[in-house]
PDB file of C-alpha atoms in Angstrom:
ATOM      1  CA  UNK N   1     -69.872 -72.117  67.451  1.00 92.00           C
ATOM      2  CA  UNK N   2     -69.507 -75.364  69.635  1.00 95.00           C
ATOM      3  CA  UNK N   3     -68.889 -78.699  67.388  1.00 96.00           C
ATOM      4  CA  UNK N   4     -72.284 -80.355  68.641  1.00 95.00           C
ATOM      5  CA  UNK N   5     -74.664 -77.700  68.117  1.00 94.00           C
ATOM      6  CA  UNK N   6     -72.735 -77.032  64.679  1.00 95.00           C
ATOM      7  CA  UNK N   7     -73.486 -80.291  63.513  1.00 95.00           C
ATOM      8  CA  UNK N   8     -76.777 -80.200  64.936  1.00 94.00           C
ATOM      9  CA  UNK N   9     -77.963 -76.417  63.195  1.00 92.00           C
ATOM     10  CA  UNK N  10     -76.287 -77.649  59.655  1.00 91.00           C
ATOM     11  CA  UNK N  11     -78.464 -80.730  59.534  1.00 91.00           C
ATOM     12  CA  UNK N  12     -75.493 -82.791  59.202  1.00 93.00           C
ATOM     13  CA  UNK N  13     -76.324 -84.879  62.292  1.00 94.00           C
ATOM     14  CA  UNK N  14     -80.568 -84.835  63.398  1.00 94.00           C
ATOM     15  CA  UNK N  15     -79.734 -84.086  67.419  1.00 95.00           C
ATOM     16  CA  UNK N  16     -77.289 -82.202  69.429  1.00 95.00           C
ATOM     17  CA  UNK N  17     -76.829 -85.351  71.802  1.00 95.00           C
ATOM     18  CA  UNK N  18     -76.331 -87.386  68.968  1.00 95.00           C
ATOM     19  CA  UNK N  19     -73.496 -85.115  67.893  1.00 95.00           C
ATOM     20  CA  UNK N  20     -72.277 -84.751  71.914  1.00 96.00           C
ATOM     21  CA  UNK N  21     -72.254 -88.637  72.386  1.00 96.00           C
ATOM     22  CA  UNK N  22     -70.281 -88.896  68.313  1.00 95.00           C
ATOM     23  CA  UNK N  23     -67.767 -86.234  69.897  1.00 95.00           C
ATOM     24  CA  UNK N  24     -67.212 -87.952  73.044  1.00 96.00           C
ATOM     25  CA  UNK N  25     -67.172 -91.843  71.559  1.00 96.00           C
ATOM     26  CA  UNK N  26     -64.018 -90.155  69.469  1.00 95.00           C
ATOM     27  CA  UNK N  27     -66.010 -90.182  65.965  1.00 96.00           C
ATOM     28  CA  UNK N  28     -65.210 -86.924  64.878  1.00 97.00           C
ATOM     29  CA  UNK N  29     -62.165 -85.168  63.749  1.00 97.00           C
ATOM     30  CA  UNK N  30     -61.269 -81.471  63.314  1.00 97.00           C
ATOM     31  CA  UNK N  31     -58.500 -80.546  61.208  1.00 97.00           C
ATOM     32  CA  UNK N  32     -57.251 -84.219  61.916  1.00 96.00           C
ATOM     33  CA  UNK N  33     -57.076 -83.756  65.838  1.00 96.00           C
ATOM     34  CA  UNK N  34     -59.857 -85.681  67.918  1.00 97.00           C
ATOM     35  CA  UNK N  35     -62.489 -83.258  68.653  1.00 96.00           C
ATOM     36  CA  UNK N  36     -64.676 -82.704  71.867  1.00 96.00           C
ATOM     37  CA  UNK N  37     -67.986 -81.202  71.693  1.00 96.00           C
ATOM     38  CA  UNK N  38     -67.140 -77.960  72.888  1.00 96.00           C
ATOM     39  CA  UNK N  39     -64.292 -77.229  69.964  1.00 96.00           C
ATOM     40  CA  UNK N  40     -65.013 -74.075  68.589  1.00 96.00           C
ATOM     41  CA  UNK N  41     -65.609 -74.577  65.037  1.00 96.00           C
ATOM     42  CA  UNK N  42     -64.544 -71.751  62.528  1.00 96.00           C
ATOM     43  CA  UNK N  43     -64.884 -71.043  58.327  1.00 95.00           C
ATOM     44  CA  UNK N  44     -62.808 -73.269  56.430  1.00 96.00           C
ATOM     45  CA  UNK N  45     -62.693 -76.085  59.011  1.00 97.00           C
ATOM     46  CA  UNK N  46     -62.198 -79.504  58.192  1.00 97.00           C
ATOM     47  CA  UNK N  47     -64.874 -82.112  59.400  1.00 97.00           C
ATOM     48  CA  UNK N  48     -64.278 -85.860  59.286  1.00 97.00           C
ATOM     49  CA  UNK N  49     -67.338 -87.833  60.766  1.00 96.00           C
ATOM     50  CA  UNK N  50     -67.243 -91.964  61.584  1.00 95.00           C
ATOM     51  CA  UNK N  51     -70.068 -93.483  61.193  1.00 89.00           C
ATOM     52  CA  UNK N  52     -70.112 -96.911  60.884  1.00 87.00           C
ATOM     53  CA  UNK N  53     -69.280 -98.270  58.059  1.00 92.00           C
ATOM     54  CA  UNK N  54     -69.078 -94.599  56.616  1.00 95.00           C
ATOM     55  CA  UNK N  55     -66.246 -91.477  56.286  1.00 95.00           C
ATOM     56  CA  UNK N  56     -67.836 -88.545  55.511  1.00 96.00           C
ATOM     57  CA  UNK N  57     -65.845 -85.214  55.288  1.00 97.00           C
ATOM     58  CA  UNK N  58     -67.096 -81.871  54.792  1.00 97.00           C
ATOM     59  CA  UNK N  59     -65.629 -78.141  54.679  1.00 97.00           C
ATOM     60  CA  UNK N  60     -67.282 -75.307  57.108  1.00 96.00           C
ATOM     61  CA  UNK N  61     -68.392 -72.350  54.467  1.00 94.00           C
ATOM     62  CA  UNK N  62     -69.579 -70.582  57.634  1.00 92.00           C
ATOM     63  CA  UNK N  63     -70.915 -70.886  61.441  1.00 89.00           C
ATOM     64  CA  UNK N  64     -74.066 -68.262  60.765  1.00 87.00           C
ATOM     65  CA  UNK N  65     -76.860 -69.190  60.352  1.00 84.00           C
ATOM     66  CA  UNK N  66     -78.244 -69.123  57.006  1.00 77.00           C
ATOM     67  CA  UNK N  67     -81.560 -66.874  56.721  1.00 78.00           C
ATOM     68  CA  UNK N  68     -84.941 -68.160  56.327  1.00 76.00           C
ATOM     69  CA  UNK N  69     -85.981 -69.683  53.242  1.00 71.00           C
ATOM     70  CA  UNK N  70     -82.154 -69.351  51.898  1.00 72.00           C
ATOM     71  CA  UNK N  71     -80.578 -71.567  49.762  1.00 72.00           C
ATOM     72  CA  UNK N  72     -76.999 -71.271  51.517  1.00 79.00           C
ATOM     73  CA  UNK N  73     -75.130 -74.077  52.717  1.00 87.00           C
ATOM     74  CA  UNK N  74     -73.156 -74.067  56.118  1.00 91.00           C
ATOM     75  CA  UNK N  75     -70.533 -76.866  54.909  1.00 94.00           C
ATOM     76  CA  UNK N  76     -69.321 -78.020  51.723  1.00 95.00           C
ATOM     77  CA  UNK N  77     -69.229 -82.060  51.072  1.00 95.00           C
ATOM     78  CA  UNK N  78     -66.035 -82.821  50.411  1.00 96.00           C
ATOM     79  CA  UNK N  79     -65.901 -86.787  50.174  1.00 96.00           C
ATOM     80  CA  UNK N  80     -68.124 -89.414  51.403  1.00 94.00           C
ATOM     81  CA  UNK N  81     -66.495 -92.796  51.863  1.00 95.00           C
ATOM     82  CA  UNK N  82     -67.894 -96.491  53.021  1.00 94.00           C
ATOM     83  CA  UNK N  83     -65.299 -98.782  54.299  1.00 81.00           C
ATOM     84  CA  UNK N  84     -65.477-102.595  53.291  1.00 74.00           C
TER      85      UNK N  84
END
């Protein structure tokens, strides 16, 4: 699944542009490489996110979508971090 719709379907970011323009400003990292919005995203994945004055990190569990009215997770936080 592409980066920007990943973010977008796992609720971690609200839009898919929001996510595209994040990808293209250089905000987000993939297994510590600068990431595009097309980068195919697979299981056990590393996600580092810059938003402002905030680092937040999380593990993809998976890329499906979770079924309706289920209580699974697509990512995993791992650490959420404000810079001073």
């Amino acid at each position: 699944m592409r980066l920007d719709k990943y973010l977008k379907v796992s609720r971690i970011i609200k839009r898919r542009t929001v996510a595209k323009d994040a990808a293209l400003a250089d905000l987000i990292l993939v297994n510590n490489k600068v990431a595009k919005p097309a980068t195919t995203i697979k299981p056990n994945d590393i996600i580092e996110l810059h938003f402002g004055l905030k680092i937040l990190t999380v593990k993809v569990v998976q890329t499906e979508l979770p079924k309706r009215n289920s209580d699974e997770m697509m990512f995993e936080l791992i650490s959420e971090v404000k810079k001073s």
